[in-house]
Short mmCIF file of C-alpha atoms and ligand atoms in Angstrom, two decimals:
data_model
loop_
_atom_site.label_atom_id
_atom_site.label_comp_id
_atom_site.label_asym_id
_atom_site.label_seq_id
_atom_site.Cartn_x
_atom_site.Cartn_y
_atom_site.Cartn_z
CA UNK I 1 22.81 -29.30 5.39
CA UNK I 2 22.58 -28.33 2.06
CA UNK I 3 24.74 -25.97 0.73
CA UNK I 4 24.31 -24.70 -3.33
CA UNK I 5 27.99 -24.04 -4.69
CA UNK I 6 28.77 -20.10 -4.72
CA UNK I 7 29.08 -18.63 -8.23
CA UNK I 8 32.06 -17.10 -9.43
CA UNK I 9 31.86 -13.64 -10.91
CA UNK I 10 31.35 -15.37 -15.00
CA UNK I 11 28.76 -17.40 -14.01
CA UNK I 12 26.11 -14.88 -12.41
CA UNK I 13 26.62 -12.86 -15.19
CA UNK I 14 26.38 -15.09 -17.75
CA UNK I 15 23.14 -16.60 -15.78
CA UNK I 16 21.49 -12.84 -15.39
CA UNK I 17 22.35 -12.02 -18.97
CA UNK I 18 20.14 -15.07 -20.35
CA UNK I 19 17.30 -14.53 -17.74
CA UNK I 20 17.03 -11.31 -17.08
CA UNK I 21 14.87 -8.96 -19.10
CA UNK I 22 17.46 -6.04 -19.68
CA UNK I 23 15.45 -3.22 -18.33
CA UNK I 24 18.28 -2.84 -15.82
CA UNK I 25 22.33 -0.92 -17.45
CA UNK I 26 24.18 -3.29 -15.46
CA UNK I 27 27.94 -2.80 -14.33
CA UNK I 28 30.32 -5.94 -14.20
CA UNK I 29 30.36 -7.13 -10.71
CA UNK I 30 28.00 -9.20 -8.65
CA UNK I 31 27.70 -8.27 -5.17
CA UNK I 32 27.06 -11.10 -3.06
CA UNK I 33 28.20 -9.54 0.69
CA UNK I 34 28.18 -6.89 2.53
CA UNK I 35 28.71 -5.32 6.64
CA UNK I 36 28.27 -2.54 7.64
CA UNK I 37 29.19 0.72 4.62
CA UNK I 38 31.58 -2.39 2.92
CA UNK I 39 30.35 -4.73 0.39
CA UNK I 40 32.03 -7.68 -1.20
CA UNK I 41 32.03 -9.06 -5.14
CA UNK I 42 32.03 -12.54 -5.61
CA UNK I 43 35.63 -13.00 -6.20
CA UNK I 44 36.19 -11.27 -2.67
CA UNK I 45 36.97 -7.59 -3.91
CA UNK I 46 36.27 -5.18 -1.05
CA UNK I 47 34.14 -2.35 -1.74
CA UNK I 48 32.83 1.08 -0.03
CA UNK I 49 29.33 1.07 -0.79
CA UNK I 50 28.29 4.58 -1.21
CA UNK I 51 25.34 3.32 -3.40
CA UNK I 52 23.92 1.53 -0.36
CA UNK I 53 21.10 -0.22 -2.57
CA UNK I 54 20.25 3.62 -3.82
CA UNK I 55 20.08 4.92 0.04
CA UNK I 56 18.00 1.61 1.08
CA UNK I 57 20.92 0.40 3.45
CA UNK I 58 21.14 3.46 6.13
CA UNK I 59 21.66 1.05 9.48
CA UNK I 60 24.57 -0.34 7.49
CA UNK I 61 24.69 -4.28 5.69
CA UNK I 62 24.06 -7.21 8.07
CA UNK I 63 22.95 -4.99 11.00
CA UNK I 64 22.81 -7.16 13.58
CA UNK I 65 19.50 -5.54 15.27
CA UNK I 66 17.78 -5.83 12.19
CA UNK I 67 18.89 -9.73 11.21
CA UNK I 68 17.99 -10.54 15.33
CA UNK I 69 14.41 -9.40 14.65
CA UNK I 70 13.98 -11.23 11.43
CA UNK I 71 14.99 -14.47 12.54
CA UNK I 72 13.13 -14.41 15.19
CA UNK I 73 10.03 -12.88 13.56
CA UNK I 74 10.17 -15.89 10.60
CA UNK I 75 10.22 -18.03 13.19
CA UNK I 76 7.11 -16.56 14.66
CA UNK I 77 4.94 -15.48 11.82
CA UNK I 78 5.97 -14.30 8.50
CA UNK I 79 2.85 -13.46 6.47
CA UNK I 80 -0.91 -12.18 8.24
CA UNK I 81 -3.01 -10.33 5.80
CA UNK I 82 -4.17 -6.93 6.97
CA UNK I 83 -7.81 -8.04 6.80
CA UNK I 84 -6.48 -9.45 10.51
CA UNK I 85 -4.86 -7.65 13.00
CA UNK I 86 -0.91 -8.23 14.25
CA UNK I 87 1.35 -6.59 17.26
CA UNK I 88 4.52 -5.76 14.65
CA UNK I 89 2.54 -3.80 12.64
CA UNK I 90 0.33 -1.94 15.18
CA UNK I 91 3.80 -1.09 16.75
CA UNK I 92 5.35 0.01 13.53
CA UNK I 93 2.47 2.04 12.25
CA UNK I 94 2.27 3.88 16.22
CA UNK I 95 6.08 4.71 15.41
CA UNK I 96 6.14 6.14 12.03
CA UNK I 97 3.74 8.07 12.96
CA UNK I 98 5.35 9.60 16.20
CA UNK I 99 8.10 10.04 14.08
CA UNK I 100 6.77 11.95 11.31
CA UNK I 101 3.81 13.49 13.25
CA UNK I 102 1.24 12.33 10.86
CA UNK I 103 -1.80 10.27 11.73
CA UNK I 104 -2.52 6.96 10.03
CA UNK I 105 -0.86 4.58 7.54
CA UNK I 106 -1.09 2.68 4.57
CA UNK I 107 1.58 -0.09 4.31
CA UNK I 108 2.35 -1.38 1.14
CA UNK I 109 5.68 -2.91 -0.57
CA UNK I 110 7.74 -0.57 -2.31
CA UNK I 111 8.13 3.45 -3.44
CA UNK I 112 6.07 3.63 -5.86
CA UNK I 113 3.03 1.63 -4.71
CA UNK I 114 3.35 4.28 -1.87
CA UNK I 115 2.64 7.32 -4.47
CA UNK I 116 0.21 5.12 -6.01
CA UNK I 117 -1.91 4.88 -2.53
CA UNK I 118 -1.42 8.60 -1.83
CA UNK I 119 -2.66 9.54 -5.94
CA UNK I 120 -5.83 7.15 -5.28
CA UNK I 121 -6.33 8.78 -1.40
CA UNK I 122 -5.94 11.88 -3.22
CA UNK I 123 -8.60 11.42 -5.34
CA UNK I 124 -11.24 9.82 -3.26
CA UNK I 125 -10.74 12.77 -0.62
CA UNK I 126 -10.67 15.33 -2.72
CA UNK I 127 -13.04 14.21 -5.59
CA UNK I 128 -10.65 16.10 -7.81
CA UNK I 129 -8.09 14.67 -10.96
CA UNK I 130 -5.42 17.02 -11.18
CA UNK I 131 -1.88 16.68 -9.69
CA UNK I 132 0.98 18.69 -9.93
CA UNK I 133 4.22 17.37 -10.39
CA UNK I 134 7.79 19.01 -10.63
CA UNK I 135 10.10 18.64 -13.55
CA UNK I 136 12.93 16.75 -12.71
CA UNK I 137 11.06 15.19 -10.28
CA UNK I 138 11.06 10.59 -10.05
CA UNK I 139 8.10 9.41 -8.13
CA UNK I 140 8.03 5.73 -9.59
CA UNK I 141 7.62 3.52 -12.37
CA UNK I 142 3.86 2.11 -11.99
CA UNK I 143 1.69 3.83 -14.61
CA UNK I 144 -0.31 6.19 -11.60
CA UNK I 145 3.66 7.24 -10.35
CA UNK I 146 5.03 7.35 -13.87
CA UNK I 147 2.58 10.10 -14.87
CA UNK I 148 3.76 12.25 -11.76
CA UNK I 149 7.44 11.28 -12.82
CA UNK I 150 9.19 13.67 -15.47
CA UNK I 151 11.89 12.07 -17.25
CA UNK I 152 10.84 11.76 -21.40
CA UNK I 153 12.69 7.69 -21.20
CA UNK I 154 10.69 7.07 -18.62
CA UNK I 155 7.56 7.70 -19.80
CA UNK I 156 7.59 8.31 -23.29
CA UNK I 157 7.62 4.40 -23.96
CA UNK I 158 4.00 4.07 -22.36
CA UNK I 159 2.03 6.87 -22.97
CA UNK I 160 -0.97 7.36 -22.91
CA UNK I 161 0.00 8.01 -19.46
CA UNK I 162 -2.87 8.71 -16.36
CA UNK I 163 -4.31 12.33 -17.42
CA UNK I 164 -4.42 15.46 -15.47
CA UNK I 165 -0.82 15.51 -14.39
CA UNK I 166 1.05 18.73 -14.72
CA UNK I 167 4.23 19.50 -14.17
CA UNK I 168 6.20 22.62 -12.89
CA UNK I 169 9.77 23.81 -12.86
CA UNK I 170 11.20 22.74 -9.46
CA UNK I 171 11.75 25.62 -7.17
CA UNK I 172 10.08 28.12 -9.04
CA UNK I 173 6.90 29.96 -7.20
CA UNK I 174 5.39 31.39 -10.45
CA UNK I 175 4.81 28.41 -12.12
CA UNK I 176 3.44 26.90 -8.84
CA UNK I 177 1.03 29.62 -8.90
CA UNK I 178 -0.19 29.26 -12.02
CA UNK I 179 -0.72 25.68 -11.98
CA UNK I 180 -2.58 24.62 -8.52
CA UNK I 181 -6.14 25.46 -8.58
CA UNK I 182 -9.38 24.61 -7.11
CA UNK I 183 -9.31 21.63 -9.86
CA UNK I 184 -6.01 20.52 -8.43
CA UNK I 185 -6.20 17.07 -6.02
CA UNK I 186 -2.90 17.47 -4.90
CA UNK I 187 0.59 18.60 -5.71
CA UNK I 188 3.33 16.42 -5.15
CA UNK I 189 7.25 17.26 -4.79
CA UNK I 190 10.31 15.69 -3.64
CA UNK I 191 12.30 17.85 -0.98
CA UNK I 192 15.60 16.75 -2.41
CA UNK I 193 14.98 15.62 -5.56
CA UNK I 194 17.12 12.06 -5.86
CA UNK I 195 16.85 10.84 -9.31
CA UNK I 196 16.27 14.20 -10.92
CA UNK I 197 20.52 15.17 -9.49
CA UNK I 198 20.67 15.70 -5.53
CA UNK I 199 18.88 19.10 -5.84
CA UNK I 200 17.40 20.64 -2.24
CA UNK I 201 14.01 22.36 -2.35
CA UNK I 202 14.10 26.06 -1.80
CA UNK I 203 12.51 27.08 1.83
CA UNK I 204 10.10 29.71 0.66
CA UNK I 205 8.94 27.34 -3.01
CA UNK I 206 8.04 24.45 -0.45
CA UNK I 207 6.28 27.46 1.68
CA UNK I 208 4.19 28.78 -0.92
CA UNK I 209 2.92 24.99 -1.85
CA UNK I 210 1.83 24.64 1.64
CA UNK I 211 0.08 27.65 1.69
CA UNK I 212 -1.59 27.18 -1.73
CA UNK I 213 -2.75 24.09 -1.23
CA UNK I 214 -4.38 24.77 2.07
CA UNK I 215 -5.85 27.93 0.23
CA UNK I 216 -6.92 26.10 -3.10
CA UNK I 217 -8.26 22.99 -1.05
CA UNK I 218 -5.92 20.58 -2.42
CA UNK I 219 -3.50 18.34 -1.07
CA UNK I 220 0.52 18.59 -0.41
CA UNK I 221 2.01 14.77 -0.38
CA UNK I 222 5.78 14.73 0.07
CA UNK I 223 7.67 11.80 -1.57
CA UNK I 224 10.10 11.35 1.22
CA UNK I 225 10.77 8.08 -0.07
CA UNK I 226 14.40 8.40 -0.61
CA UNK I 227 14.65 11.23 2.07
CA UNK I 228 13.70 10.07 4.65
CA UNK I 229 15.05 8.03 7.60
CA UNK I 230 18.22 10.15 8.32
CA UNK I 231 19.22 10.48 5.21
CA UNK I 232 19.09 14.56 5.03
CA UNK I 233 20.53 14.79 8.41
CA UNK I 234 16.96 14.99 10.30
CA UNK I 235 14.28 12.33 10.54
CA UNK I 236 12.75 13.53 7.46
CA UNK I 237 13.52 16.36 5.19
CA UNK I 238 10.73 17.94 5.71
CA UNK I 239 12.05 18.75 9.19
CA UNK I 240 14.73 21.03 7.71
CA UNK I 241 11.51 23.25 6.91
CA UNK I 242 9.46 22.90 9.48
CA UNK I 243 6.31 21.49 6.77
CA UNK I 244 3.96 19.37 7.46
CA UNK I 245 2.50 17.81 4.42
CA UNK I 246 -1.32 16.13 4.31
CA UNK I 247 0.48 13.01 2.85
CA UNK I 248 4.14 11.27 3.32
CA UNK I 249 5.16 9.02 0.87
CA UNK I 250 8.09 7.24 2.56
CA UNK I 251 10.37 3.48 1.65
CA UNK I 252 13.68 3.06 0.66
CA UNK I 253 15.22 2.48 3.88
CA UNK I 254 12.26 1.89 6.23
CA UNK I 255 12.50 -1.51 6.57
CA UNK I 256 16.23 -2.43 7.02
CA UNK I 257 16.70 -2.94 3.53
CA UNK I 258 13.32 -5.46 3.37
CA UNK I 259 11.10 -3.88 0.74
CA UNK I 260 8.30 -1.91 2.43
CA UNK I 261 6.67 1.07 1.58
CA UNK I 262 4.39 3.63 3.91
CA UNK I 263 2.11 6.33 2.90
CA UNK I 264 1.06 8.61 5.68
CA UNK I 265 -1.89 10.85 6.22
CA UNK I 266 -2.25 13.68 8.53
CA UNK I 267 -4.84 14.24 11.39
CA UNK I 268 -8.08 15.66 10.01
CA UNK I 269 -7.80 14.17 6.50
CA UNK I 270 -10.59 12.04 7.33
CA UNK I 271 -11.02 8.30 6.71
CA UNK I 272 -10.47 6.25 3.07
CA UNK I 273 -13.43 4.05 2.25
CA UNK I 274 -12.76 0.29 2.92
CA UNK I 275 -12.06 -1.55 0.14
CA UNK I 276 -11.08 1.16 -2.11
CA UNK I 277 -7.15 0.21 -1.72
CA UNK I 278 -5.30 -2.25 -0.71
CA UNK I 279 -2.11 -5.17 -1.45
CA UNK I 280 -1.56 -8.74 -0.37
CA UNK I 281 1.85 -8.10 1.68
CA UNK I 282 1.20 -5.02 3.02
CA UNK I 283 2.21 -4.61 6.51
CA UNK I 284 3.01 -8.19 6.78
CA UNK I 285 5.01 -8.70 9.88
CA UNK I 286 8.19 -9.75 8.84
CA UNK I 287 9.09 -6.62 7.18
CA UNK I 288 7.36 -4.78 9.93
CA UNK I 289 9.91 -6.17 12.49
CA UNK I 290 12.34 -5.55 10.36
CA UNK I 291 11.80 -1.75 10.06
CA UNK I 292 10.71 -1.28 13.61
CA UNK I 293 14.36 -2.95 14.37
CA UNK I 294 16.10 -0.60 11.52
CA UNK I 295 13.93 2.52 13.32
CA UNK I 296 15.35 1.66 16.88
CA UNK I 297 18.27 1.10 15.53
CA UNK I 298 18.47 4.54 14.05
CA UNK I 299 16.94 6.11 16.84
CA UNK I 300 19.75 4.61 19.31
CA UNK I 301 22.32 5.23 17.10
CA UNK I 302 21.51 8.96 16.59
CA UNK I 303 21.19 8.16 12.89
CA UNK I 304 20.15 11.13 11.74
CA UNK I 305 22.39 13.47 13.58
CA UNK I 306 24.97 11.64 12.44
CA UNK I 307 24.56 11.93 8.77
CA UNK I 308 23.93 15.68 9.21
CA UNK I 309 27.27 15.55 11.10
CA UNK I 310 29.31 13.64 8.54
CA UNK I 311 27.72 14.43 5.53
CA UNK I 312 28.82 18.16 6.55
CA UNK I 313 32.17 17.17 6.81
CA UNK I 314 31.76 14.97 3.35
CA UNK I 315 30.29 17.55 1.58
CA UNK I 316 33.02 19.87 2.55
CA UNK I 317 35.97 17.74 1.29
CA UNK I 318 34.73 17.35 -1.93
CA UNK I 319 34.44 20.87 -1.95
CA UNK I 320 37.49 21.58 -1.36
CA UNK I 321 38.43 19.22 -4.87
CA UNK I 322 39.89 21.52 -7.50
CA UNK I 323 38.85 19.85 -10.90
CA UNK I 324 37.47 22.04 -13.97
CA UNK I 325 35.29 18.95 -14.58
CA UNK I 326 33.21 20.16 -11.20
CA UNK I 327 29.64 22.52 -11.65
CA UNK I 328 28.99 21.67 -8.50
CA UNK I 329 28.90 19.70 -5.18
CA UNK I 330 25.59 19.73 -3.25
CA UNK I 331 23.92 17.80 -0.94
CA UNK I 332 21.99 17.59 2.62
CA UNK I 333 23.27 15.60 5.16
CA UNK I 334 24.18 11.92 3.54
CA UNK I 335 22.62 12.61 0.17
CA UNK I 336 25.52 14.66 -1.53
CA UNK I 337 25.94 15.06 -5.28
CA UNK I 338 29.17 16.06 -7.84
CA UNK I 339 27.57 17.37 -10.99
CA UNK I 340 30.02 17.44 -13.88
CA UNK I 341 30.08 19.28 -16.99
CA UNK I 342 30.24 16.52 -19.20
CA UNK I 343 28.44 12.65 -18.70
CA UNK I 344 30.04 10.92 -15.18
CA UNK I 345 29.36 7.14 -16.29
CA UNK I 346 33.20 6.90 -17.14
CA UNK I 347 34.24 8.72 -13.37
CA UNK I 348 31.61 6.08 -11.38
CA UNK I 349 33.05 3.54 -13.31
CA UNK I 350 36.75 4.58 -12.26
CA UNK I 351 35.65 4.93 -8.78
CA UNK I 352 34.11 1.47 -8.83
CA UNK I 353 37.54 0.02 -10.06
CA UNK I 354 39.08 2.21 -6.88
CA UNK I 355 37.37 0.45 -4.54
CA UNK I 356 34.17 2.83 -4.36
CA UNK I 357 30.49 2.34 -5.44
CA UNK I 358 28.36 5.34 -6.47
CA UNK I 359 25.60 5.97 -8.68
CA UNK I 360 24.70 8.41 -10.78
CA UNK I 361 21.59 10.79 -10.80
CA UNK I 362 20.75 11.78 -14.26
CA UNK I 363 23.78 12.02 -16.76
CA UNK I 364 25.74 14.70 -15.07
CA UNK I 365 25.20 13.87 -11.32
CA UNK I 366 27.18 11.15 -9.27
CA UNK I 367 25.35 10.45 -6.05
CA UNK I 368 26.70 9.00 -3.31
CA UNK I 369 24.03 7.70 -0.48
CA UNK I 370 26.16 5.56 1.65
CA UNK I 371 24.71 3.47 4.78
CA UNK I 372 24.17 6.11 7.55
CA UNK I 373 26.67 4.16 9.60
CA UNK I 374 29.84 4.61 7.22
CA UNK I 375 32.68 5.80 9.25
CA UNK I 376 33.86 9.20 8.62
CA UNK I 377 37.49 7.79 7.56
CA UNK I 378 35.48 5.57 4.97
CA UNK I 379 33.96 9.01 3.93
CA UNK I 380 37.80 10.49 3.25
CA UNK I 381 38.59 7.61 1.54
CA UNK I 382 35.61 8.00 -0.80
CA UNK I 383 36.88 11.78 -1.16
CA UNK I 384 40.36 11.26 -2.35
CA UNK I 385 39.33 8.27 -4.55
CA UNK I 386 37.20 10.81 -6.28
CA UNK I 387 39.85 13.34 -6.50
CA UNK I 388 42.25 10.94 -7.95
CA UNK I 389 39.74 9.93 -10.45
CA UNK I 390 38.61 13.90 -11.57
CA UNK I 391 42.30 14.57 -11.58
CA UNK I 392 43.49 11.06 -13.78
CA UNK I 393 41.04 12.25 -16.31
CA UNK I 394 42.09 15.75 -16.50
CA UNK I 395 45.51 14.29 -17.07
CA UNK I 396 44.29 12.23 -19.89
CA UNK I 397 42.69 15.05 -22.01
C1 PLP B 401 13.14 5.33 -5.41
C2 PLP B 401 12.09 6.37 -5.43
C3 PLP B 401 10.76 6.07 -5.78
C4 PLP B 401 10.33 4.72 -6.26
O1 PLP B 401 10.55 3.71 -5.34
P1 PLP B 401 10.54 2.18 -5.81
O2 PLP B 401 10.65 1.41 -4.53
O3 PLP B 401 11.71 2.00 -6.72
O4 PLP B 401 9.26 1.94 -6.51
C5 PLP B 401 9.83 7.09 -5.72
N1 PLP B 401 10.17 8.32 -5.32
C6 PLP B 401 11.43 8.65 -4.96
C7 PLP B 401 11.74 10.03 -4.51
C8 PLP B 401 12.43 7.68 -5.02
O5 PLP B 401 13.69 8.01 -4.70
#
């Protein structure tokens, strides 16, 4: 059989370097395996992956449940447009929605063509233009999911952006109020916020959207998209609150590490017109035997409860580091943050050369969202790896 010659380390560099675009800061090390929370660089250096594909790899690298059911699904039927119907994905669709307790689904491909579906469904059901966004808050990179996003270097580069987006300061219930009104199609809001630095919603702030939105007729659509699956320590975030939101953005890590991406709708939100949305490899059975695998794999596994259990215990012994470089640590479940006082590309990179892949979230945040399977001794290594690191550089200055 034919077998290309692996790469060394030099030579995927040099090879991405010419061909790739350069939209991506890259780091020096090409990844080319990985089992379980551990992932390998091509000249064999082990790593613990605490980046986990930015929280896409919860059941772990080369699960075997979830490479069983996509060899045997290629070998069945890879690709079935949804114009016809297929068994994976009426399964898949019946689970996330038992899961989630919402009602119907849109498959589609990645996160943000997920908040795209949801800011076209919340249009056409509402009739309305407006959506509220939070500051801070990352929703995507397509130009619909880019206007709901808030970083300036996101979206500075491409305005004009979609009009009638607004956005408010996270967690605060006065500038909710004054935003959502009866012109307002929906309001959108992480329940962590990921990208914008690990930062939990406040109970009563996610309350008070609920209840405006019901009141003011719009719609509440939660990007669980990096949230969800586990990583909070329940099912979805939104479980820590006991809200139910009309729509549920949700990918990352719902299909095993396959890209897929789900938006949900709940009962009573009536049907979308046919033909008014839609995408080639949505719901295309491969990656929906992949994620049901991934799900039952979570589900036997006790995913969730287990990242609420260790994630505890993480978050706790990096609380206990004793660095002036520390604001603070934060986190639910297997989502935890260190924000620094000063920039933390230097302290990932040190961790990297330690053995230990995070990433960061914004300048001042390192995020770690390992697999959901990472052993808890993994997690103690990752802890005094980053106390060695805070502690080197207070040495140095
Ligand atoms: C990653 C992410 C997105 C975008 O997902 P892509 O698959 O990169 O398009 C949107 N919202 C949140 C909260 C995310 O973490």
């Amino acid at each position: 059989m034919f077998q290309p010659q692996p790469l060394d380390t030099a030579s995927i560099i040099a090879l991405e370097d010419q061909y790739a675009t350069g939209v991506y800061s890259k780091r020096q090390v090409a990844l080319v395996k990985g089992q379980g929370a551990r992932v390998w660089d091509a000249d064999g250096k082990e790593y613990i992956d605490c980046a986990g594909g930015t929280a896409v790899a919860s059941v772990g690298h080369a699960n075997p449940m979830v490479l069983r059911a996509i060899a045997r699904q290629a070998n069945t039927m890879i690709t079935c447009q949804e114009m016809f119907y297929n068994d994976k994905r009426a399964l898949v669709m019946k689970k996330l929605c038992s899961l989630s307790g919402m009602s119907k689904v849109f498959l589609c491909n990645s996160g943000t063509e997920a908040v795209e579906a949801a800011i076209k469904f919340a249009r056409v059901l509402t009739g309305r233009t407006e959506i509220v966004a939070a500051m801070r808050g990352f929703h995507g990179r397509t130009m619909g999911s880019l206007s709901a996003t808030w970083e300036k270097k996101y979206r500075e580069p491409f305005e004009p952006l979609v009009p009638g987006f607004k956005h408010i300061v996270y967690n605060d219930i006065v500038s909710l109020e004054a935003a959502v009104s009866d012109q307002t199609a929906a309001v959108i809001l992480e329940i962590v916020q990921g990208e914008g630095g690990v930062r939990p919603g406040d109970p009563a702030f996610l309350q008070r959207a609920r209840e405006l939105c019901t009141e003011k007729g719009a719609l509440l659509i939660f990007d669980e998209i990096q949230t969800g699956f586990g990583r909070t320590g329940k099912w979805f975030a939104k479980d820590h609150y006991n809200l139910q939101p009309d729509m549920l953005c949700l990918a990352k890590a719902i299909g095993g590490g396959l890209p897929m991406g789900a938006t949900l709708l709940a009962e009573g939100m009536g049907a979308i017109p046919p033909m008014v949305h839609g995408t080639t490899f949505g719901g295309n059975p491969l990656v929906c035997a992949a994620s049901l695998a991934a799900i039952g794999y979570m589900e036997e596994h006790h995913l969730p409860e287990r990242s609420a259990r260790h994630g505890e215990w993480f978050l706790n012994e990096l609380s206990k580091i004793q660095s002036p470089l520390i604001r603070e640590v934060r986190g639910k479940g297997l989502m935890v943050g260190i924000e620094l006082k000063q920039k933390v590309a230097p302290y990932i990179a040190a961790l990297m050369q330690k053995g230990v892949l995070a990433i960061n979230a914004g300048m001042t945040v390192i995020r770690f969202v390992p697999p959901l399977v990472i052993p808890q001794q993994d997690l103690g290594i990752v802890a005094e790896k980053v106390a060695e690191v805070l502690s080197e550089a207070k040495a140095d200055e």
